[in-house]
Each structure stands twice: as C-alpha cells, then as structure tokens.
PDB file of C-alpha atoms and ligand atoms in Angstrom:
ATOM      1  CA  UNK A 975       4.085  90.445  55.995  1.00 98.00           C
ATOM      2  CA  UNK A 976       0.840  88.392  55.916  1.00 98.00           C
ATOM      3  CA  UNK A 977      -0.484  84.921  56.241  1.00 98.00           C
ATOM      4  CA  UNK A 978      -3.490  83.376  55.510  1.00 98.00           C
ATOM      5  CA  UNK A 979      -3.860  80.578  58.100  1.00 99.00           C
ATOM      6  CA  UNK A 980      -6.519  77.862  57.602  1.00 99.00           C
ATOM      7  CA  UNK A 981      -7.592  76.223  60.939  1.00 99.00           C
ATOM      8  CA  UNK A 982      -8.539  72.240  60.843  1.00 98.00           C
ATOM      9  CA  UNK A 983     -10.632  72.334  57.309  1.00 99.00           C
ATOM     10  CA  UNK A 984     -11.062  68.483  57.681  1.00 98.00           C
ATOM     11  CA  UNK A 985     -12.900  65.869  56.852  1.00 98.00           C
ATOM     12  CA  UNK A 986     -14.213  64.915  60.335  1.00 98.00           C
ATOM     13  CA  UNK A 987     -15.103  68.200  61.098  1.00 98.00           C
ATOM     14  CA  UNK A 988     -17.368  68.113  57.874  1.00 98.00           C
ATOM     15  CA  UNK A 989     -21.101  67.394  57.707  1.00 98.00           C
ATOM     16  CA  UNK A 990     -20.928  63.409  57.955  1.00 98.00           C
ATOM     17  CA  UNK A 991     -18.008  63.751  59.654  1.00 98.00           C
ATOM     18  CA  UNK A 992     -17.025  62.154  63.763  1.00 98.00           C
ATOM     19  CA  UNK A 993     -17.727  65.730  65.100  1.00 98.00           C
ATOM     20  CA  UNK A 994     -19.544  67.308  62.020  1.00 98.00           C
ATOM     21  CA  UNK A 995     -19.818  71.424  62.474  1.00 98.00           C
ATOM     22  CA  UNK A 996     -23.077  72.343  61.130  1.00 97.00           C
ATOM     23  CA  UNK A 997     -22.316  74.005  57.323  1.00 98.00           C
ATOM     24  CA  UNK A 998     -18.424  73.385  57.885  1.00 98.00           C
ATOM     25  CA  UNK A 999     -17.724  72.071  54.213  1.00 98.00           C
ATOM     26  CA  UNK A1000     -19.278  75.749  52.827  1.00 98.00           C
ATOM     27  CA  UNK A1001     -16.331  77.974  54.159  1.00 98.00           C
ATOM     28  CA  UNK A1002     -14.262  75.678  51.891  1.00 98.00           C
ATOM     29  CA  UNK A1003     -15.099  77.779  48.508  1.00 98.00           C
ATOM     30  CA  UNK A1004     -14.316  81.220  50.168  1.00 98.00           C
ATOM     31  CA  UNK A1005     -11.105  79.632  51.469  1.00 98.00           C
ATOM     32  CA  UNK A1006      -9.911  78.320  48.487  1.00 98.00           C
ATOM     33  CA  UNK A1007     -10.463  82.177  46.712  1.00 98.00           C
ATOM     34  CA  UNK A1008      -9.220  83.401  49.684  1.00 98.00           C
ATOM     35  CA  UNK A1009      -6.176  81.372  49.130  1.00 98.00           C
ATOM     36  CA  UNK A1010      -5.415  82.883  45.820  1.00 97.00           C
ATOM     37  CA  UNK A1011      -4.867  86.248  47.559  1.00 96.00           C
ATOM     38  CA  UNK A1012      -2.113  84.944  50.143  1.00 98.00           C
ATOM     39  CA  UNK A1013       1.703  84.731  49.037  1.00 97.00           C
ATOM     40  CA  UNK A1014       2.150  82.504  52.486  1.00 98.00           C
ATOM     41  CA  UNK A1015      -0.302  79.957  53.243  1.00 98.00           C
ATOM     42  CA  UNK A1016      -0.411  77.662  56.836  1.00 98.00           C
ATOM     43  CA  UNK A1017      -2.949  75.068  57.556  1.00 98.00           C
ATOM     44  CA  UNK A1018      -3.395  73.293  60.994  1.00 98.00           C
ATOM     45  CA  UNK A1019      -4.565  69.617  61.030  1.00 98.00           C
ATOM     46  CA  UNK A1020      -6.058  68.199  64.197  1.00 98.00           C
ATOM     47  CA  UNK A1021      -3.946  64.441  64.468  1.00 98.00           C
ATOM     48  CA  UNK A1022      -4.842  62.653  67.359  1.00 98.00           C
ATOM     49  CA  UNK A1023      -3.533  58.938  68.144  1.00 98.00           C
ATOM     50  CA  UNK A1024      -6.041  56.504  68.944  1.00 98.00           C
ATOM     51  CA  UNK A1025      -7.254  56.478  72.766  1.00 98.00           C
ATOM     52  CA  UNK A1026      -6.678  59.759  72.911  1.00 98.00           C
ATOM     53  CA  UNK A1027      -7.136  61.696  76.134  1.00 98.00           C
ATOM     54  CA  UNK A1028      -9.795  64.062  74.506  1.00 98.00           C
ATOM     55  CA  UNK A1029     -11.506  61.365  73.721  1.00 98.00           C
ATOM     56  CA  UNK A1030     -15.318  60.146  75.715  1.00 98.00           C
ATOM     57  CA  UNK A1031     -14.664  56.767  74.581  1.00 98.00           C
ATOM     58  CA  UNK A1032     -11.441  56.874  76.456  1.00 98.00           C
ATOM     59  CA  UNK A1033     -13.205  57.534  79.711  1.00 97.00           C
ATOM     60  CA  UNK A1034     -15.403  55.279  81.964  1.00 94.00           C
ATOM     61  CA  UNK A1035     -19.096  56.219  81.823  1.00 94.00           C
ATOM     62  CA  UNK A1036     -18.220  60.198  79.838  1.00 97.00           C
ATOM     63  CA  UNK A1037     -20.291  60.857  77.011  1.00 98.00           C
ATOM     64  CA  UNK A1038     -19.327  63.158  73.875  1.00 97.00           C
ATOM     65  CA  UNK A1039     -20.040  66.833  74.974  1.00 96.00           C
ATOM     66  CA  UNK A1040     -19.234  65.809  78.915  1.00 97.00           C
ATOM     67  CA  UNK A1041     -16.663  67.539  80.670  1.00 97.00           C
ATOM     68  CA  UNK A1042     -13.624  65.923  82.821  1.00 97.00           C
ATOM     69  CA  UNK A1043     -10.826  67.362  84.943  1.00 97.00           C
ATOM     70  CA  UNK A1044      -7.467  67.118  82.979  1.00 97.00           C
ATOM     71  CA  UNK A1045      -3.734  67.944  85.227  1.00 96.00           C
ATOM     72  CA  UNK A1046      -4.420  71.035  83.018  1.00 96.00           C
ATOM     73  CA  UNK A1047      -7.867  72.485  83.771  1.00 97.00           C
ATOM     74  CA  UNK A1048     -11.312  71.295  82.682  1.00 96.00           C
ATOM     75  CA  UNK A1049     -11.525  69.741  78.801  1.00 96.00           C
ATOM     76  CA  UNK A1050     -14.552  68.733  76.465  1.00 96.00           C
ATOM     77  CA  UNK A1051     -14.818  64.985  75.676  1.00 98.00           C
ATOM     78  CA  UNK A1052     -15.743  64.302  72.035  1.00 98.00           C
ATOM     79  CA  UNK A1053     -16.494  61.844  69.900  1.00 98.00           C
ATOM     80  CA  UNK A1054     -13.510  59.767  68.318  1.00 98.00           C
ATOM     81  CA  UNK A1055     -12.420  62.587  65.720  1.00 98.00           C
ATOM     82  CA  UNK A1056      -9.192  63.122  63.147  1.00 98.00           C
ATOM     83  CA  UNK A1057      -7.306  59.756  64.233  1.00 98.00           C
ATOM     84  CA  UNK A1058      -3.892  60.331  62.470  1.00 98.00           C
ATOM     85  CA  UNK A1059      -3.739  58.092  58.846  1.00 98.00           C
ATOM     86  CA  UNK A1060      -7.900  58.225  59.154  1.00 98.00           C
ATOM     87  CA  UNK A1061      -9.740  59.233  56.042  1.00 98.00           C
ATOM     88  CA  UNK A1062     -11.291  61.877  58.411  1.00 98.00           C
ATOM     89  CA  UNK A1063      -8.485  63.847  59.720  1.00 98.00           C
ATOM     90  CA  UNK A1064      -7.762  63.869  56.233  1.00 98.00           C
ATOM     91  CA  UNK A1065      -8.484  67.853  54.548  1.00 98.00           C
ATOM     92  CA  UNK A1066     -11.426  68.199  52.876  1.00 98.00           C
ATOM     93  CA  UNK A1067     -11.106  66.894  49.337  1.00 98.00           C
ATOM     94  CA  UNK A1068     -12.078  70.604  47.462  1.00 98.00           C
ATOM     95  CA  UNK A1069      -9.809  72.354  49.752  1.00 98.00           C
ATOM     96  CA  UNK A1070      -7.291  73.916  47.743  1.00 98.00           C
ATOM     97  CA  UNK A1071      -3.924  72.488  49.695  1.00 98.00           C
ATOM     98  CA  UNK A1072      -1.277  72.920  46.910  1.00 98.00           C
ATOM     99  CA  UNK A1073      -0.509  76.581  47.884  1.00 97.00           C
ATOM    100  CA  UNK A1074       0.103  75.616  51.428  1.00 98.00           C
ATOM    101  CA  UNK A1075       3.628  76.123  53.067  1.00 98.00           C
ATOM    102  CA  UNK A1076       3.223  75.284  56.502  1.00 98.00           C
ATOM    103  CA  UNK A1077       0.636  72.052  58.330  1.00 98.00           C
ATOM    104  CA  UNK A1078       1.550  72.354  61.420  1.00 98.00           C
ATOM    105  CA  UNK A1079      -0.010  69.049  63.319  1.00 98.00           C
ATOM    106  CA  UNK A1080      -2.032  69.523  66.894  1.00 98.00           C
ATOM    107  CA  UNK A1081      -3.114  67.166  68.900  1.00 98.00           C
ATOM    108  CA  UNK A1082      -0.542  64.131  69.131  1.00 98.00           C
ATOM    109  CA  UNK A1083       0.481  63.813  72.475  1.00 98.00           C
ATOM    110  CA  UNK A1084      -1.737  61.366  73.899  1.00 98.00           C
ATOM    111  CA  UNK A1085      -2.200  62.967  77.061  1.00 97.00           C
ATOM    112  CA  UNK A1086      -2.803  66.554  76.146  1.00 97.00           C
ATOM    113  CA  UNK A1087      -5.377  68.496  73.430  1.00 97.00           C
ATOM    114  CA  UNK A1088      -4.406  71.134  71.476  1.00 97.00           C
ATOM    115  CA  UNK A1089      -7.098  73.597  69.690  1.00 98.00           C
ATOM    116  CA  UNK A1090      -4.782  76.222  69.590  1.00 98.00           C
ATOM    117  CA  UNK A1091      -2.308  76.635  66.277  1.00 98.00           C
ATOM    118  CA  UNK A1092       0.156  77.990  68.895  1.00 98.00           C
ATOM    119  CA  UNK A1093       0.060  76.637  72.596  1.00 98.00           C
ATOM    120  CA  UNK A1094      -1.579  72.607  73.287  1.00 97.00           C
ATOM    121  CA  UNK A1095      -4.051  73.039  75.907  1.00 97.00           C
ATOM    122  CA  UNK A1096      -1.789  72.923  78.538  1.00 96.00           C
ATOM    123  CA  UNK A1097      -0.998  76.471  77.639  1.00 94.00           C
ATOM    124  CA  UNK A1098       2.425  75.556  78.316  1.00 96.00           C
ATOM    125  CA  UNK A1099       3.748  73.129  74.997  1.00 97.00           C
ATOM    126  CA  UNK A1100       4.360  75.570  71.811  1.00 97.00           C
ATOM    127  CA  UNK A1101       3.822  73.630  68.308  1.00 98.00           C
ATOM    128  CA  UNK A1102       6.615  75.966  67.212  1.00 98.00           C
ATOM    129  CA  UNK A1103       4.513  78.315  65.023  1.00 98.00           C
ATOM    130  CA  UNK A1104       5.179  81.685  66.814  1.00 98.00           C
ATOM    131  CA  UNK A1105       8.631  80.806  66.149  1.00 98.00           C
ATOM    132  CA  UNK A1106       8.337  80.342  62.548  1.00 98.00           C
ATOM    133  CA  UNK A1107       6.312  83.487  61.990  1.00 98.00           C
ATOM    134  CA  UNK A1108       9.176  85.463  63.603  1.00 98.00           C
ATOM    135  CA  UNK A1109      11.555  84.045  61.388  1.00 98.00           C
ATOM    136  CA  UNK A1110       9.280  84.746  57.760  1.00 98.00           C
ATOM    137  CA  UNK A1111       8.713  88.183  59.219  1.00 98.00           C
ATOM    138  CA  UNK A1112       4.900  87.132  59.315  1.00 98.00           C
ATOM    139  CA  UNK A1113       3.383  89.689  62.144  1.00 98.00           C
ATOM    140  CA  UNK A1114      -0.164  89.681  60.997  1.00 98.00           C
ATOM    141  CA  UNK A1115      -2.683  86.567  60.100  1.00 98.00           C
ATOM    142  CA  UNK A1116      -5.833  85.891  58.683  1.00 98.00           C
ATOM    143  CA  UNK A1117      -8.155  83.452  59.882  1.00 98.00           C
ATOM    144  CA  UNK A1118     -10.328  80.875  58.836  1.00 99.00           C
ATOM    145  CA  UNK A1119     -11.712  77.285  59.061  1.00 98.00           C
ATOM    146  CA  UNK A1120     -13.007  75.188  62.176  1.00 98.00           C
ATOM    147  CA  UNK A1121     -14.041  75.494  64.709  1.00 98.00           C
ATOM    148  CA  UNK A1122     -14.963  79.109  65.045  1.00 98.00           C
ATOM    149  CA  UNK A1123     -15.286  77.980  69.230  1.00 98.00           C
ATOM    150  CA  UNK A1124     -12.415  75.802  70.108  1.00 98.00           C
ATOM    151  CA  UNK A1125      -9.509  75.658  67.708  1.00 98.00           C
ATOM    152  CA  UNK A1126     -10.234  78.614  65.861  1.00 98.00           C
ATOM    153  CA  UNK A1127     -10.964  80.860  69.286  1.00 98.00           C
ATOM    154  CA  UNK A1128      -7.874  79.802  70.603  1.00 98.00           C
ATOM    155  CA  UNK A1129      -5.290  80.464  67.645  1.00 98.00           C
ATOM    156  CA  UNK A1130      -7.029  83.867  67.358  1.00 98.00           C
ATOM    157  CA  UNK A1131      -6.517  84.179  71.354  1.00 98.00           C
ATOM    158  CA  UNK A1132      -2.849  82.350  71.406  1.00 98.00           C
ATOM    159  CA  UNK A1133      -1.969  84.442  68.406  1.00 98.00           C
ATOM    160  CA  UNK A1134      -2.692  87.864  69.659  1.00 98.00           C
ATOM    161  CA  UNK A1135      -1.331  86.954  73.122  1.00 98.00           C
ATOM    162  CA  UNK A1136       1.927  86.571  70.787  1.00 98.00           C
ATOM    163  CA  UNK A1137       2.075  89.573  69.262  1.00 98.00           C
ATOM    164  CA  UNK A1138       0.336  89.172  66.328  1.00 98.00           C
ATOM    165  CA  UNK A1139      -2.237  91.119  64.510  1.00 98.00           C
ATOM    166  CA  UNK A1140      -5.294  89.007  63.672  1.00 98.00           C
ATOM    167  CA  UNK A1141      -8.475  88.952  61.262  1.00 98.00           C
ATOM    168  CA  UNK A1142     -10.588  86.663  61.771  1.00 99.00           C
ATOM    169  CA  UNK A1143     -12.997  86.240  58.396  1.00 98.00           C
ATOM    170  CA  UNK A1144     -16.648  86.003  59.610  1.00 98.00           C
ATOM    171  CA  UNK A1145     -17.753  84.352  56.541  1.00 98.00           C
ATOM    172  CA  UNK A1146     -15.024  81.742  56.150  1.00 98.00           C
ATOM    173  CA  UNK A1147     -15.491  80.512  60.060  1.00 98.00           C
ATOM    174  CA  UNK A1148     -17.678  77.824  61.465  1.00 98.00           C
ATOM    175  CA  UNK A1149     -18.439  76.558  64.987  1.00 98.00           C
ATOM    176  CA  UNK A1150     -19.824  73.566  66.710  1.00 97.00           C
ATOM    177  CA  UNK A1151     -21.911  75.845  69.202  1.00 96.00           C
ATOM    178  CA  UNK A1152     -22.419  74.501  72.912  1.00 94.00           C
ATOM    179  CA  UNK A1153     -24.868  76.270  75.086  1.00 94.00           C
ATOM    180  CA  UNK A1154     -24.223  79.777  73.022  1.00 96.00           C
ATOM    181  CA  UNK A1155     -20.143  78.845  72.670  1.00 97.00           C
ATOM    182  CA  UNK A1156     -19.944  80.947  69.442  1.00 98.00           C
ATOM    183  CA  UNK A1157     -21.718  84.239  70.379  1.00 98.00           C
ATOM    184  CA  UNK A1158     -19.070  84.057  73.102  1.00 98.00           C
ATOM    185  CA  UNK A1159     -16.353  83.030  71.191  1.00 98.00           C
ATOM    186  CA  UNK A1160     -16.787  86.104  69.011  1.00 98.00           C
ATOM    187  CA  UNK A1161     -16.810  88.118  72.345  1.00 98.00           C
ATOM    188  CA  UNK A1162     -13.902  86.658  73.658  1.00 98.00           C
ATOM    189  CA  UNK A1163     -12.084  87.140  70.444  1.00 98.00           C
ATOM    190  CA  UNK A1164     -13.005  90.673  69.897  1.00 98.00           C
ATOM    191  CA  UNK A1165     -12.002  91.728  73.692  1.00 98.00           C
ATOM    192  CA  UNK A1166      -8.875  90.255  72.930  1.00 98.00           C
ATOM    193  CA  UNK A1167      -7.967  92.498  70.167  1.00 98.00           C
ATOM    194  CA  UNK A1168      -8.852  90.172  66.955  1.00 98.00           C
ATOM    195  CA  UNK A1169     -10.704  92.608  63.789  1.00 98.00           C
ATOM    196  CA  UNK A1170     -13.366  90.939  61.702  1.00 98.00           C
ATOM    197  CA  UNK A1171     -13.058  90.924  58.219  1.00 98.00           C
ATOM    198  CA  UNK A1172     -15.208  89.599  55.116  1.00 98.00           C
ATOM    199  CA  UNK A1173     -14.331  87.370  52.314  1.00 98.00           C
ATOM    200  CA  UNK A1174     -15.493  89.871  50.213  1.00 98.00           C
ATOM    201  CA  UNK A1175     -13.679  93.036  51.520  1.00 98.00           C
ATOM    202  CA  UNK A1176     -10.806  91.157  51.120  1.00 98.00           C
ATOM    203  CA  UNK A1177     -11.451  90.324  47.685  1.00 97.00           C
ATOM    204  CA  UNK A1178     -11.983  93.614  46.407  1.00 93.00           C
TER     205      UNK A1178
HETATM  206  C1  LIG B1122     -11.572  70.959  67.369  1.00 70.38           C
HETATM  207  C2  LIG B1122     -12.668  69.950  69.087  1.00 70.38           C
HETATM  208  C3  LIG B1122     -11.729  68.938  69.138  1.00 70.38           C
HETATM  209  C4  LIG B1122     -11.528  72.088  66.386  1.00 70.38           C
HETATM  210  C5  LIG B1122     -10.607  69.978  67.399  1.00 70.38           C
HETATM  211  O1  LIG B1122     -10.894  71.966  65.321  1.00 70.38           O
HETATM  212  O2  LIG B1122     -12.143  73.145  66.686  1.00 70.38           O
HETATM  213  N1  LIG B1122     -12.583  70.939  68.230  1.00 70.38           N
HETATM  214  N2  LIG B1122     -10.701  68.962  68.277  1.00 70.38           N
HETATM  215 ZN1  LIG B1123      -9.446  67.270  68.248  1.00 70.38          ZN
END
C-alpha cells in the first residue's frame, strides 16, 4: 500500500515567506493533482514555539544561515520560521488539504529541530509515523514539498533507513540551496536507496 506524503508545503517556506525557498509555491499545483491519485494522504507541518532553539534570533551574536553546536551535533540557525498559530506555518492557501489523513507536527520541542517526518534531529525522538505506516500496511511513499535539502532529505533518508520504499518526485520538490546543498541532497538521497519519479509518469 501507498502514500503520498507532502513535506512542510507552508506558508513560510513560500516566496514572501520567513525562510522563502526560491519557486516553493509552484510544486503546489503538481501536488494538489498528485493528490488526486493517492487513496492515503500525510502532510508534515514544521510548528515551532517561539524562542525556539533553531532559531538565530535565539542565539547571541548567530546570524540566519550560521551554524552552532547543539547536545546533538552541529544545526543551521534560521530565521524565525512556522511559529505554531502563525499565519506562516500555516499550509499554503491553494494546497489541496481536504484529502489529507495524517499532519503529523515537527518541530515543538523547544530544545530540539526536527526536518525529518520520522526521527527530530536528535536522531533519537520518533514523531510516531513509522509506527503508523506499519499499522495502515503503508510500506512505500511518495515524496514531495519543502525543502528538497533539509526536511525533505531527511524523511527520504529516515524513511528508507525504516524500511520503506521511497520516490521522491523531482518536479514536485524544492530546496533552499546552501553552498550546492541540493545537488548533494539528491546524491545523498539516491545512495541511500530513494527512486526519482515525475509528476507526469505518475499521472499517466
Ligand atoms: C525546514 C529548515 C528549518 C524544511 C524546516 O522544511 O526543510 N528547513 N525548518
Ligand atoms: Zn523549522
């Protein structure tokens, strides 16, 4: 049984958006067709309380884009993004959301990020969705949404690590790209066992 799973389509992750990926808002009309193909649809929303550990602004003298040393390993400051009840961790507003079955919500605990749809960044504290695909006999996913680099990367990485057979659809991705992060996120996703798929081969 399949899934489609839609990774962080928000607001704030939008052009105009806190951390805006370049294009984001055009995977939303291949998603939403996309969508209509699925019998089980999950989203992930990023949810982050204010002051949140992720956050530059929450660190003396970091800028967005900096790196610090968290207990769990090294972690990318941003800019104040998806604050929880914000209209920017809100989905976008053409996303097609009806359909969906599952949000699972990343990124709460003050003290630890999550980009992954399966393990916080900790690599340690499960958001329970491994679990539920076990139980709804779900053992293969497709992937889209934001950001192709962080939290898409690391569901795709999480979720094969799991067990799971995952496409990731080129077309319906979008990252923030660091210093080259995407070319190597497709690398790093690929070596890992993930197939690439189009919108359009799975619409015909
Ligand atoms: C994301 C950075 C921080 C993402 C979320 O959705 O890829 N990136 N929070
Ligand atoms: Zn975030």
């Amino acid at each position: 049984m399949k899934a489609l799973l839609i990774v962080d389509v928000q607001n704030d992750f939008c052009p105009g958006g806190a951390l805006e990926v370049p294009n984001g808002d055009t995977i939303v009309p291949l998603i939403n067709k996309l969508s209509k193909q699925f019998d089980v649809i999950i989203q992930t929303q990023d949810w982050h309380p204010k002051e949140h550990s992720s956050f530059a602004s929450s660190h003396k003298s970091k800028a967005p884009f900096e790196t610090t040393e968290m207990p769990y390993g090294e972690q990318v400051l941003w800019p104040d993004h998806c604050i929880q009840g914000s209209e920017g961790a809100e989905f976008h507003p053409d996303l097609e959301t009806n359909h969906s079955q599952l949000i699972i919500r990343k990124g709460f605990r003050k003290e630890i990020d999550s980009y992954s749809a399966f393990y916080e960044n900790d690599d340690t504290t499960s958001t329970g969705l491994s679990g539920y695909l076990h139980e709804r006999n779900i053992d293969t996913l497709y992937t889209v949404g934001l950001a192709t680099d962080f939290c898409v990367k690391w569901s795709v990485i999480d979720g094969l690590e799991e067990g799971f057979d995952i496409f990731v659809v080129e077309d319906a991705v979008k990252g923030i790209d660091i210093e080259g992060s995407v070319e190597k996120s497709w690398q790093e996703m690929i070596d890992a066992g993930a197939q690439k798929v189009t919108t359009q081969k799975l619409l015909s």
